[in-house]
XYZ file of C-alpha atoms in Angstrom:
706
model
C -70.086 -20.114 -57.362
C -72.569 -16.832 -56.401
C -72.871 -16.910 -53.288
C -76.134 -16.381 -52.302
C -75.897 -15.320 -48.280
C -73.290 -13.151 -47.249
C -70.539 -14.586 -44.842
C -71.849 -12.338 -42.040
C -75.384 -13.175 -42.917
C -74.002 -16.801 -42.483
C -71.591 -16.797 -38.454
C -74.930 -15.098 -37.660
C -77.379 -18.298 -38.392
C -74.333 -20.117 -37.450
C -74.240 -18.430 -34.162
C -78.565 -18.506 -33.268
C -78.970 -22.084 -35.230
C -79.527 -24.300 -32.649
C -81.083 -21.065 -30.203
C -83.188 -20.507 -33.244
C -84.329 -24.324 -33.196
C -84.649 -24.971 -28.853
C -86.337 -21.437 -28.850
C -89.643 -22.698 -30.942
C -89.839 -26.102 -30.310
C -90.361 -24.342 -26.654
C -93.059 -22.041 -28.242
C -94.164 -25.429 -29.726
C -94.951 -26.539 -26.630
C -96.289 -23.713 -25.739
C -98.950 -23.748 -27.927
C -99.266 -27.959 -27.794
C -100.579 -27.362 -24.044
C -103.007 -24.571 -24.580
C -104.017 -25.447 -27.839
C -103.832 -29.246 -27.550
C -107.387 -30.212 -25.510
C -108.280 -27.019 -26.285
C -109.803 -28.593 -30.379
C -112.421 -31.090 -28.257
C -115.119 -28.697 -27.625
C -113.579 -26.399 -30.670
C -114.980 -26.560 -34.011
C -112.304 -23.741 -35.983
C -110.266 -25.131 -38.400
C -108.063 -22.020 -37.171
C -107.919 -24.331 -34.275
C -106.822 -27.447 -35.650
C -104.759 -25.483 -38.404
C -102.820 -24.435 -34.772
C -102.776 -28.214 -33.622
C -101.618 -29.287 -36.512
C -99.117 -27.631 -37.642
C -97.246 -27.216 -33.908
C -98.074 -31.413 -33.448
C -95.393 -31.913 -36.828
C -93.486 -29.790 -35.744
C -93.083 -30.813 -32.691
C -90.681 -33.981 -32.952
C -88.857 -32.025 -35.722
C -87.864 -29.028 -34.671
C -86.748 -31.813 -31.165
C -84.441 -34.169 -33.312
C -83.160 -30.693 -35.355
C -82.101 -29.732 -32.761
C -80.420 -32.183 -31.673
C -78.394 -32.616 -34.437
C -76.913 -29.097 -34.923
C -75.986 -29.964 -30.906
C -74.087 -33.498 -31.781
C -72.696 -31.815 -35.310
C -71.534 -28.755 -33.698
C -69.573 -31.051 -30.803
C -68.078 -33.016 -33.443
C -66.418 -30.505 -35.119
C -64.630 -29.315 -31.946
C -63.168 -32.769 -30.962
C -62.505 -33.543 -35.311
C -60.265 -30.534 -35.507
C -58.632 -30.999 -31.462
C -59.925 -28.291 -29.947
C -60.802 -27.455 -26.832
C -65.273 -27.414 -25.538
C -65.656 -23.097 -24.692
C -68.204 -22.921 -22.289
C -70.119 -21.429 -25.056
C -70.587 -25.435 -26.398
C -70.609 -26.668 -22.575
C -73.822 -24.908 -21.813
C -75.665 -24.829 -25.707
C -75.053 -29.139 -24.525
C -77.275 -28.639 -21.275
C -79.870 -28.298 -24.230
C -80.532 -31.701 -25.520
C -82.055 -33.041 -22.637
C -84.827 -29.952 -22.812
C -85.339 -31.429 -26.044
C -85.841 -34.700 -25.085
C -88.208 -33.314 -23.008
C -90.486 -32.197 -26.070
C -89.891 -34.880 -27.472
C -92.426 -36.186 -24.747
C -94.852 -33.648 -25.644
C -97.395 -32.470 -23.013
C -100.148 -34.775 -21.292
C -102.934 -32.403 -23.105
C -102.226 -34.487 -26.398
C -100.201 -37.125 -26.817
C -101.998 -38.018 -30.801
C -103.384 -35.582 -33.409
C -105.094 -38.558 -35.413
C -106.637 -42.191 -34.781
C -103.458 -42.924 -37.184
C -100.469 -42.088 -34.678
C -101.461 -44.040 -32.104
C -100.964 -47.163 -34.485
C -97.543 -45.648 -34.835
C -96.467 -46.143 -31.492
C -93.708 -49.153 -32.907
C -92.201 -45.574 -34.715
C -92.314 -43.406 -31.937
C -90.732 -46.435 -29.193
C -88.023 -46.481 -31.743
C -87.528 -43.182 -31.840
C -87.279 -43.006 -27.881
C -84.104 -45.698 -27.513
C -83.132 -43.605 -30.491
C -82.807 -40.218 -29.346
C -81.567 -41.198 -25.815
C -78.913 -42.634 -26.890
C -78.370 -39.619 -28.328
C -78.531 -37.472 -25.288
C -76.218 -40.082 -23.736
C -73.874 -39.087 -26.477
C -74.592 -35.068 -26.334
C -73.243 -35.484 -22.531
C -70.605 -37.465 -22.738
C -68.871 -35.161 -25.419
C -69.586 -32.095 -23.609
C -68.591 -33.495 -19.983
C -66.114 -31.467 -17.717
C -67.399 -32.589 -14.211
C -68.392 -28.977 -13.711
C -71.813 -27.910 -12.008
C -73.347 -27.715 -15.476
C -72.491 -31.434 -16.637
C -73.656 -32.671 -13.198
C -77.703 -30.661 -13.978
C -77.610 -32.679 -17.140
C -77.955 -36.155 -15.663
C -81.898 -35.216 -13.820
C -83.304 -33.024 -17.100
C -82.364 -36.344 -19.083
C -83.621 -38.909 -16.972
C -86.648 -36.665 -16.583
C -87.169 -36.269 -20.666
C -86.418 -39.731 -20.800
C -89.745 -39.754 -18.713
C -92.052 -38.025 -20.685
C -91.026 -39.365 -24.101
C -91.493 -43.452 -22.798
C -95.291 -42.322 -20.808
C -95.725 -40.281 -24.557
C -95.250 -43.794 -25.914
C -96.180 -46.368 -23.514
C -99.486 -43.804 -23.916
C -99.830 -44.846 -28.377
C -99.743 -48.116 -27.412
C -102.060 -48.485 -25.061
C -104.660 -46.324 -26.593
C -103.687 -48.330 -30.365
C -106.322 -50.389 -31.836
C -105.560 -53.706 -30.388
C -104.631 -53.068 -27.930
C -107.190 -50.731 -26.788
C -109.799 -52.888 -27.715
C -107.615 -55.978 -25.667
C -107.529 -54.642 -22.667
C -111.296 -53.606 -23.252
C -112.251 -57.479 -23.386
C -113.822 -58.479 -20.171
C -112.438 -61.691 -18.085
C -112.666 -65.044 -19.825
C -115.697 -67.617 -18.405
C -115.953 -71.076 -19.276
C -118.880 -71.716 -17.657
C -120.315 -74.797 -15.863
C -118.324 -77.590 -16.229
C -120.425 -79.545 -18.051
C -118.810 -82.860 -18.878
C -118.961 -83.212 -14.407
C -121.989 -81.903 -14.256
C -122.854 -85.324 -16.776
C -121.583 -87.250 -14.763
C -123.022 -86.349 -12.341
C -126.763 -86.560 -13.308
C -126.025 -89.980 -14.971
C -123.995 -91.574 -12.181
C -127.777 -90.091 -9.540
C -129.514 -91.471 -12.115
C -128.081 -94.966 -12.326
C -128.927 -94.896 -8.507
C -132.175 -94.801 -8.810
C -132.918 -91.274 -8.532
C -135.047 -88.315 -9.631
C -132.982 -86.489 -10.969
C -133.635 -82.743 -13.315
C -131.440 -80.036 -13.597
C -132.967 -76.698 -11.992
C -132.018 -73.207 -14.047
C -130.836 -70.993 -11.265
C -130.779 -66.915 -12.721
C -127.886 -64.567 -11.122
C -128.849 -61.533 -9.430
C -128.819 -58.529 -11.378
C -126.510 -56.140 -10.423
C -127.805 -52.992 -9.234
C -124.570 -49.587 -10.717
C -123.213 -47.293 -8.068
C -124.347 -44.425 -8.497
C -124.676 -43.199 -5.570
C -123.494 -39.977 -4.180
C -123.146 -37.643 -1.222
C -125.427 -34.960 0.222
C -125.790 -31.554 -1.601
C -124.682 -32.839 -5.335
C -125.214 -30.859 -7.457
C -127.542 -32.116 -11.396
C -123.910 -32.040 -12.595
C -121.637 -33.816 -10.741
C -124.585 -36.845 -10.375
C -123.589 -36.765 -14.464
C -120.158 -37.158 -13.449
C -120.630 -40.281 -11.790
C -123.341 -41.546 -13.528
C -121.177 -41.747 -16.955
C -117.802 -42.202 -14.902
C -119.463 -46.263 -14.628
C -121.621 -46.168 -18.019
C -118.140 -45.656 -19.950
C -116.777 -48.391 -18.013
C -119.344 -50.488 -20.104
C -119.890 -47.863 -23.580
C -116.150 -47.085 -24.467
C -116.273 -50.693 -25.526
C -117.773 -49.227 -29.185
C -115.811 -47.012 -30.075
C -113.348 -50.673 -29.739
C -116.132 -52.646 -32.392
C -117.233 -55.312 -29.485
C -120.912 -55.496 -28.192
C -122.307 -55.601 -25.601
C -123.870 -57.716 -23.134
C -128.167 -58.045 -22.314
C -126.985 -57.021 -18.438
C -125.291 -53.800 -19.558
C -128.386 -52.990 -22.087
C -130.432 -53.722 -18.748
C -128.640 -51.174 -16.679
C -128.302 -48.276 -19.216
C -131.630 -49.085 -20.173
C -132.894 -48.707 -16.310
C -130.998 -45.029 -15.923
C -131.828 -43.626 -18.940
C -136.003 -44.501 -18.914
C -135.896 -42.954 -14.908
C -138.449 -39.981 -15.247
C -135.480 -37.713 -13.464
C -133.397 -37.908 -16.205
C -134.080 -34.650 -18.080
C -133.084 -34.498 -22.248
C -130.033 -31.829 -20.566
C -128.971 -34.630 -17.973
C -128.851 -37.525 -21.137
C -127.194 -35.305 -23.081
C -124.734 -34.017 -20.652
C -124.296 -37.837 -19.617
C -122.869 -39.338 -23.356
C -121.189 -35.446 -23.635
C -118.913 -36.283 -20.391
C -118.264 -40.496 -21.545
C -117.383 -39.259 -25.083
C -114.749 -36.244 -22.626
C -113.776 -39.714 -21.456
C -112.999 -41.372 -24.321
C -110.895 -38.030 -25.941
C -108.195 -38.836 -23.290
C -108.224 -42.045 -23.755
C -107.371 -41.910 -27.208
C -105.388 -38.388 -28.014
C -103.606 -37.460 -23.799
C -101.666 -39.055 -21.923
C -104.923 -39.806 -19.288
C -103.604 -43.296 -18.772
C -101.119 -42.496 -17.380
C -101.971 -39.208 -15.816
C -105.047 -41.207 -13.857
C -103.122 -43.712 -11.811
C -100.472 -43.464 -9.240
C -97.315 -44.781 -11.244
C -98.599 -41.927 -13.013
C -98.700 -38.811 -10.172
C -95.354 -40.132 -9.301
C -93.753 -39.684 -12.097
C -95.094 -35.863 -12.545
C -93.808 -35.616 -9.372
C -90.659 -36.818 -10.261
C -89.940 -34.698 -13.214
C -91.280 -31.645 -11.284
C -88.344 -32.810 -8.326
C -85.931 -32.764 -10.826
C -86.322 -29.547 -13.296
C -86.475 -28.049 -10.245
C -83.600 -29.155 -9.100
C -81.783 -28.428 -12.161
C -83.120 -24.626 -11.751
C -81.208 -24.619 -8.263
C -77.885 -25.894 -9.377
C -78.343 -23.603 -12.634
C -78.631 -20.784 -10.448
C -75.468 -21.427 -7.757
C -73.282 -21.626 -10.818
C -70.444 -19.079 -12.404
C -73.787 -17.513 -14.036
C -71.495 -14.226 -14.935
C -68.582 -15.907 -17.693
C -71.700 -17.765 -19.603
C -73.310 -15.803 -22.782
C -75.657 -13.428 -21.875
C -78.360 -14.296 -24.643
C -77.737 -18.615 -23.855
C -77.654 -17.808 -19.800
C -81.263 -16.346 -21.026
C -82.481 -18.415 -22.577
C -81.349 -22.056 -20.164
C -83.584 -20.139 -17.448
C -86.326 -20.034 -20.829
C -86.540 -23.235 -19.849
C -86.142 -24.332 -17.170
C -88.529 -22.137 -16.181
C -91.012 -23.059 -18.495
C -90.652 -26.524 -17.966
C -91.442 -25.696 -14.906
C -94.664 -23.929 -15.135
C -96.294 -26.277 -18.340
C -96.067 -29.125 -15.540
C -98.220 -26.597 -13.533
C -100.687 -25.679 -16.190
C -100.793 -30.002 -16.584
C -102.028 -30.963 -12.800
C -104.417 -27.259 -13.190
C -105.850 -28.947 -16.411
C -105.713 -32.238 -15.047
C -107.438 -30.908 -11.610
C -110.700 -29.308 -13.206
C -111.153 -32.450 -15.610
C -114.099 -34.677 -14.979
C -112.190 -38.012 -13.802
C -110.327 -35.721 -10.804
C -113.636 -34.523 -10.263
C -115.658 -37.930 -10.012
C -112.726 -38.980 -7.658
C -113.452 -35.883 -5.261
C -117.180 -36.462 -4.970
C -116.539 -40.170 -4.229
C -114.711 -39.336 -1.487
C -116.592 -36.047 -0.353
C -112.722 -33.940 -0.459
C -115.719 -30.951 -0.301
C -113.395 -27.726 0.143
C -110.900 -29.280 -3.090
C -114.356 -29.443 -4.936
C -114.897 -25.875 -4.414
C -111.435 -24.660 -5.520
C -112.189 -26.765 -9.595
C -115.135 -25.682 -9.859
C -113.283 -22.133 -9.036
C -110.742 -23.106 -11.600
C -113.006 -24.389 -14.109
C -114.846 -21.587 -14.675
C -111.146 -19.477 -15.030
C -110.118 -21.795 -18.047
C -113.481 -22.058 -18.763
C -113.240 -25.924 -20.114
C -116.211 -27.436 -22.305
C -116.723 -30.329 -23.193
C -118.279 -30.194 -26.562
C -117.967 -27.551 -29.079
C -122.447 -27.681 -29.005
C -122.724 -26.292 -31.864
C -124.283 -28.432 -34.903
C -122.178 -27.253 -39.211
C -125.669 -26.203 -41.550
C -124.385 -26.671 -45.286
C -127.806 -25.846 -48.439
C -127.412 -27.060 -51.766
C -129.892 -24.143 -53.220
C -127.581 -21.328 -51.009
C -124.443 -23.490 -52.460
C -126.185 -23.227 -56.318
C -127.528 -19.519 -56.046
C -123.606 -18.429 -55.422
C -121.717 -16.560 -58.643
C -118.895 -18.234 -58.225
C -115.389 -16.429 -58.393
C -113.831 -16.567 -62.522
C -110.642 -17.802 -61.746
C -110.393 -21.568 -62.098
C -107.919 -22.084 -59.345
C -109.607 -19.833 -57.148
C -113.178 -21.415 -57.643
C -110.864 -25.088 -57.275
C -109.318 -23.946 -54.125
C -113.133 -22.154 -52.661
C -115.059 -25.571 -54.044
C -112.173 -27.696 -50.785
C -113.800 -26.200 -48.490
C -116.571 -24.378 -49.344
C -118.252 -22.135 -46.963
C -120.232 -23.352 -44.752
C -122.456 -22.109 -41.642
C -123.280 -23.265 -37.357
C -125.903 -23.060 -35.407
C -125.800 -23.627 -31.906
C -127.026 -27.170 -30.601
C -130.628 -25.265 -28.189
C -132.453 -26.822 -26.164
C -135.626 -27.594 -28.364
C -133.145 -29.274 -30.570
C -132.518 -31.661 -27.323
C -135.388 -31.800 -26.230
C -136.463 -32.921 -29.832
C -134.300 -35.612 -30.141
C -134.157 -37.100 -26.612
C -138.492 -37.353 -26.228
C -137.748 -38.935 -30.453
C -135.565 -42.103 -28.536
C -136.811 -41.978 -25.699
C -140.519 -42.897 -27.856
C -139.142 -44.944 -30.179
C -137.770 -47.909 -27.284
C -141.034 -47.953 -25.304
C -143.072 -48.070 -28.610
C -140.900 -51.138 -29.820
C -140.420 -52.558 -25.802
C -143.868 -52.800 -24.874
C -144.884 -54.789 -28.714
C -143.621 -58.267 -28.050
C -141.577 -60.497 -30.149
C -139.509 -57.470 -31.444
C -136.019 -56.350 -31.380
C -134.354 -53.179 -30.352
C -131.753 -53.294 -33.563
C -134.226 -53.173 -35.549
C -134.677 -49.356 -35.311
C -131.382 -48.887 -36.120
C -132.529 -49.782 -39.327
C -136.200 -47.251 -39.924
C -134.935 -44.620 -42.520
C -138.093 -43.406 -42.860
C -141.019 -46.107 -44.044
C -142.219 -46.628 -40.537
C -143.172 -42.836 -40.294
C -144.788 -42.222 -43.637
C -147.111 -45.494 -41.828
C -147.872 -44.229 -39.301
C -149.519 -41.006 -40.769
C -150.598 -43.094 -43.737
C -153.714 -42.643 -41.770
C -153.840 -38.962 -41.739
C -154.599 -37.762 -44.788
C -157.558 -37.695 -47.239
C -155.458 -39.724 -49.946
C -153.553 -42.000 -50.028
C -149.808 -40.357 -51.299
C -146.948 -41.615 -52.877
C -143.832 -40.780 -50.982
C -142.668 -43.927 -50.681
C -140.523 -44.194 -53.390
C -138.616 -41.311 -51.589
C -137.553 -43.408 -48.880
C -137.126 -46.989 -50.770
C -133.354 -45.305 -52.399
C -129.930 -45.134 -51.568
C -129.524 -43.114 -48.288
C -127.129 -40.194 -49.664
C -130.234 -39.864 -52.654
C -132.916 -40.400 -49.902
C -130.809 -37.258 -48.272
C -130.367 -34.641 -51.229
C -134.122 -35.385 -52.449
C -136.451 -34.899 -48.714
C -133.360 -32.035 -48.401
C -134.356 -30.033 -51.426
C -137.465 -30.425 -51.112
C -137.261 -29.508 -46.563
C -136.336 -26.449 -48.466
C -138.212 -25.474 -50.922
C -141.930 -26.380 -48.479
C -139.493 -24.227 -45.716
C -139.498 -20.893 -48.510
C -142.625 -21.577 -50.491
C -145.495 -22.101 -46.626
C -145.949 -19.009 -44.668
C -143.343 -18.638 -41.236
C -145.369 -19.632 -38.190
C -143.586 -18.762 -34.211
C -146.492 -22.268 -33.308
C -145.242 -25.720 -33.312
C -145.896 -26.139 -36.831
C -142.595 -23.104 -36.627
C -140.336 -25.810 -34.527
C -141.067 -28.523 -36.741
C -140.152 -25.876 -39.513
C -137.119 -25.284 -37.506
C -135.918 -28.675 -36.781
C -136.208 -30.163 -39.985
C -134.495 -27.763 -42.191
C -131.541 -27.739 -39.110
C -131.354 -32.237 -39.457
C -132.122 -31.627 -42.799
C -128.858 -29.247 -43.643
C -126.718 -31.381 -41.441
C -126.881 -33.947 -42.858
C -126.348 -32.152 -46.305
C -122.662 -31.279 -44.092
C -122.600 -34.939 -43.325
C -123.071 -35.912 -47.155
C -120.100 -33.292 -47.965
C -117.325 -33.175 -45.808
C -117.823 -36.607 -43.844
C -119.019 -38.554 -46.160
C -117.639 -41.683 -44.483
C -119.760 -40.924 -41.150
C -123.200 -42.102 -43.807
C -123.771 -45.946 -45.427
C -122.030 -46.457 -48.893
C -122.281 -44.465 -51.773
C -121.708 -42.217 -54.664
C -123.441 -39.593 -52.658
C -120.678 -37.603 -53.812
C -121.605 -37.390 -57.896
C -124.677 -37.460 -57.109
C -124.608 -33.815 -55.405
C -122.717 -32.434 -57.618
C -124.916 -33.369 -60.601
C -127.272 -31.832 -58.400
C -125.913 -28.894 -58.316
C -124.521 -28.526 -61.353
C -128.443 -28.492 -62.510
C -129.709 -26.298 -61.122
C -127.413 -23.453 -61.783
C -128.143 -24.514 -65.441
C -132.149 -23.809 -64.085
C -132.021 -20.687 -62.333
C -130.178 -19.719 -65.050
C -132.620 -20.555 -67.593
C -134.819 -19.264 -65.308
C -133.695 -15.845 -64.735
C -132.294 -15.188 -68.193
C -135.722 -15.711 -69.295
C -137.509 -13.361 -67.072
C -135.154 -10.456 -68.538
C -133.296 -9.888 -64.614
C -130.218 -8.509 -65.168
C -127.305 -10.571 -63.822
C -124.359 -8.228 -61.524
C -120.595 -9.449 -63.132
C -118.508 -8.109 -60.481
C -114.473 -7.529 -62.256
C -112.590 -10.628 -61.937
C -109.390 -8.536 -60.843
C -111.915 -7.458 -57.536
C -112.696 -11.508 -56.321
C -108.785 -11.973 -56.579
C -107.882 -8.769 -54.905
C -110.502 -10.219 -52.240
C -109.566 -13.742 -51.769
C -105.630 -12.595 -51.491
C -106.517 -9.399 -48.791
C -107.739 -13.508 -47.508
C -111.874 -12.685 -47.996
C -112.683 -15.916 -49.517
C -113.969 -17.157 -47.508
C -115.617 -15.017 -45.170
C -117.319 -12.050 -47.358
C -120.826 -12.853 -48.602
C -120.681 -14.626 -51.921
C -123.246 -12.781 -54.475
C -126.051 -14.445 -55.141
C -128.188 -14.463 -58.300
C -131.049 -14.916 -56.910
C -132.155 -14.778 -53.413
C -133.669 -18.870 -52.209
C -137.427 -18.371 -51.382
C -137.731 -16.538 -55.305
C -135.601 -19.637 -55.667
C -138.506 -22.690 -55.392
C -140.494 -20.215 -55.714
C -139.344 -21.377 -58.995
C -138.914 -25.429 -58.751
C -142.791 -25.608 -57.141
C -143.652 -24.598 -60.867
C -141.865 -27.004 -62.511
C -144.612 -30.313 -63.837
C -143.676 -33.465 -62.444
C -146.254 -35.519 -63.405
C -143.872 -37.422 -65.383
C -140.988 -39.813 -62.635
C -137.538 -37.584 -63.972
C -136.257 -40.627 -63.756
C -138.778 -41.828 -66.883
C -136.870 -38.297 -69.008
C -133.545 -38.507 -67.722
C -132.462 -42.066 -67.747
C -128.857 -43.169 -65.734
C -126.607 -40.480 -66.941
C -127.029 -38.290 -64.479
C -127.240 -38.672 -61.298
C -129.321 -35.651 -60.610
C -132.074 -35.163 -58.084
C -133.081 -32.101 -58.391
C -136.288 -32.622 -59.853
C -137.709 -35.898 -57.545
C -136.822 -33.276 -54.619
C -139.607 -30.695 -57.115
C -141.953 -33.925 -56.823
C -141.935 -34.987 -53.476
C -142.814 -31.006 -52.320
C -145.554 -31.231 -54.674
C -147.175 -33.758 -52.926
C -145.764 -32.883 -49.922
C -147.680 -29.092 -50.509
C -150.314 -31.106 -51.312
C -150.979 -31.761 -47.652
C -153.552 -29.009 -46.035
C -152.925 -30.149 -42.745
C -150.136 -27.875 -42.164
C -148.910 -29.637 -38.288
C -149.134 -32.958 -39.747
C -147.516 -32.163 -42.398
C -144.456 -30.743 -41.446
C -144.360 -33.361 -37.596
C -144.458 -36.229 -40.034
C -140.920 -33.857 -42.359
C -139.699 -33.678 -38.737
C -140.154 -37.484 -37.515
C -138.589 -38.360 -40.813
C -135.384 -36.591 -40.655
C -135.383 -37.599 -36.757
C -135.500 -41.476 -38.327
C -132.564 -40.547 -40.989
C -130.209 -39.450 -38.558
C -130.967 -41.406 -35.808
C -130.086 -44.559 -39.325
C -126.773 -42.495 -40.190
C -126.042 -42.874 -36.340
C -126.345 -45.975 -36.413
C -124.886 -47.324 -39.902
C -121.272 -45.206 -38.563
C -118.626 -47.699 -37.575
C -117.225 -46.732 -33.716
C -113.829 -45.516 -35.410
C -115.407 -42.813 -37.926
C -116.671 -41.416 -34.419
C -114.252 -41.117 -32.552
C -112.309 -39.452 -34.402
C -114.684 -36.821 -35.247
C -113.886 -35.847 -31.634
C -110.846 -33.861 -32.287
C -113.068 -31.570 -34.738
C -115.211 -30.679 -31.639
C -117.871 -33.656 -31.890
C -120.971 -34.632 -33.967
C -123.796 -34.169 -33.219
C -124.970 -37.278 -34.778
C -121.801 -38.702 -32.216
C -123.916 -37.951 -29.350
C -127.099 -39.433 -30.845
C -126.080 -42.989 -31.592
C -124.596 -43.432 -28.374
C -127.888 -42.368 -27.107
C -129.127 -44.548 -28.806
C -126.447 -47.582 -27.429
C -127.852 -46.618 -23.582
C -131.476 -46.870 -25.121
C -129.837 -50.389 -26.353
C -130.858 -49.088 -29.720
C -127.596 -50.739 -31.582
C -126.043 -52.775 -33.952
C -123.265 -54.071 -31.163
C -125.632 -55.646 -29.063
C -125.577 -59.165 -28.050
C -128.386 -61.149 -30.406
C -129.290 -64.282 -28.370
C -129.705 -63.031 -23.852
C -128.459 -66.782 -23.068
C -129.377 -69.332 -20.679
C -128.994 -69.402 -16.561
C -126.929 -71.493 -14.484
C -127.651 -74.944 -13.498
C -127.550 -76.231 -11.086
C -128.603 -80.358 -10.218
C -131.244 -80.915 -7.433
C -131.926 -85.176 -6.749
C -135.169 -86.391 -4.532
């Protein structure tokens, strides 16, 4: 057979294959500890892609390295040869590969599904530890080099066991069980009834009185000279102990709800502080699900960390005292690199642990002022954000007006990752959302016989009823709300875009309402397209595709009839730009501006409902949106109109947040966090959640005889 690789190349690979695996494993560990926690505060795809590749590569490379090392030792013994110094030194790398299988503290699971595979990791822990010990005995010579393997095997086993235990504790069933409160059997009813009957038989006047339990206050006291951020950390830590149950699909009691409401309805609680508390809580949840926080913030975890660092330093000392001249230089350098980098990674992990909000809470409570100042300086250097603070945006009309690449395969690739934009979550929108949620809570609280859970089911109709008295004539708008939620989002999104681009711009209150309406509109469309599981189930993607198809046909027909010339680009030029990596970065050619497109849509006559003309085969809602836009443009008072549109979008946002399950919200934490998750937890703090105890329950009973 013809040889693909030359003998010299094969010999070179044989010499460097194990070295390459070890160095690759080390580089992957560095990437994971530097990028693992960064994904909590970054929504960039390249960060997630790098973490994903590193996470999958880490276990594979370490396992392959152990396999190569085992095979090399077996070949030596099969041939009846003696163990050379180079192989003896390479055998000491096995514990480091076991250490790498334990992974860094910054990431134990890439997604929630990885936590469910804890049993597989337990099996891997047992097998890989046995393989490492097997390599240790096969390479044992009694030398100083063989002895330094012992502490590293212990350190590697500890790290791998930590990871497996953390995955088990973060799995769905174990997480739910750990959040259950202690069983409460209540008063002894049979005993109370026996005593009641006996006293009544003896002639006493027996009554049963209800004794109300004293309400427990939240312990959010902070030392003097505490900053606002530090006070928020204390509040978030207390709140998290209760509200983390929402992520396990457990319910909150009335006591939990009342404590949280008392804290968040405080006039001193600003919108910035409220969202900061929510962000800190979500950060705690991220650490609980995806890092070794469950181990690190315990005495046992601190002991394990100190032990692994001490054992690694001991191995470094033993190796430094050996006669290194007898080994190959490349192997000596790699061994030193493994030891030094292992210690440096532990130091980096300790610094990240010191700068975390959990550690800050302990320092604040124990009034460790000097250490707090040190951690504040370190945090400013690390620039550790709690979430991305970015809101993704997507416009259906802009998407329809883009001229797609000519090659089908490129078009399909681009459809998998459509272009999107981001805006910062600024103070104006934050104040708007907080004020809306607080006003809804206060309005409902003042009504007798109402339930806060009813607010979770409102998605626009209550706003239309609120504004119907402000219009001179009755407007037919309820049809756009009474349809399925995804259909309602699409209709209102296009209508809002049309009204936004058709009306005159304003810097006053009207302008703020317009901007907030368009922002939330584009955000919900982004969720519908990219993360439909976060919204109520429906056929939103089918409606989106049909609407896009009808819109493109409409714009091309109108442009052709107006005599406008389409600017066509060469297919080869587009392909060249794609292969240069600019498919997602260059601005695609547009048929026309969005403003011109909206002007065309406004001119469409919609006297008859489009569904009566088109039937039900096509799910497009383009001209339903045109009809809604025409009705909205008939409102003369611009301020009232845009206030109503903004509040409808706020109610849709709150409805979407409350209907999304805790598991879906937890899954978005690894993508920089979503505004929808923050709104969901904020609403829960006001008691506006489906996961709430319906009946208040009864007080404790006390028997009284006179």
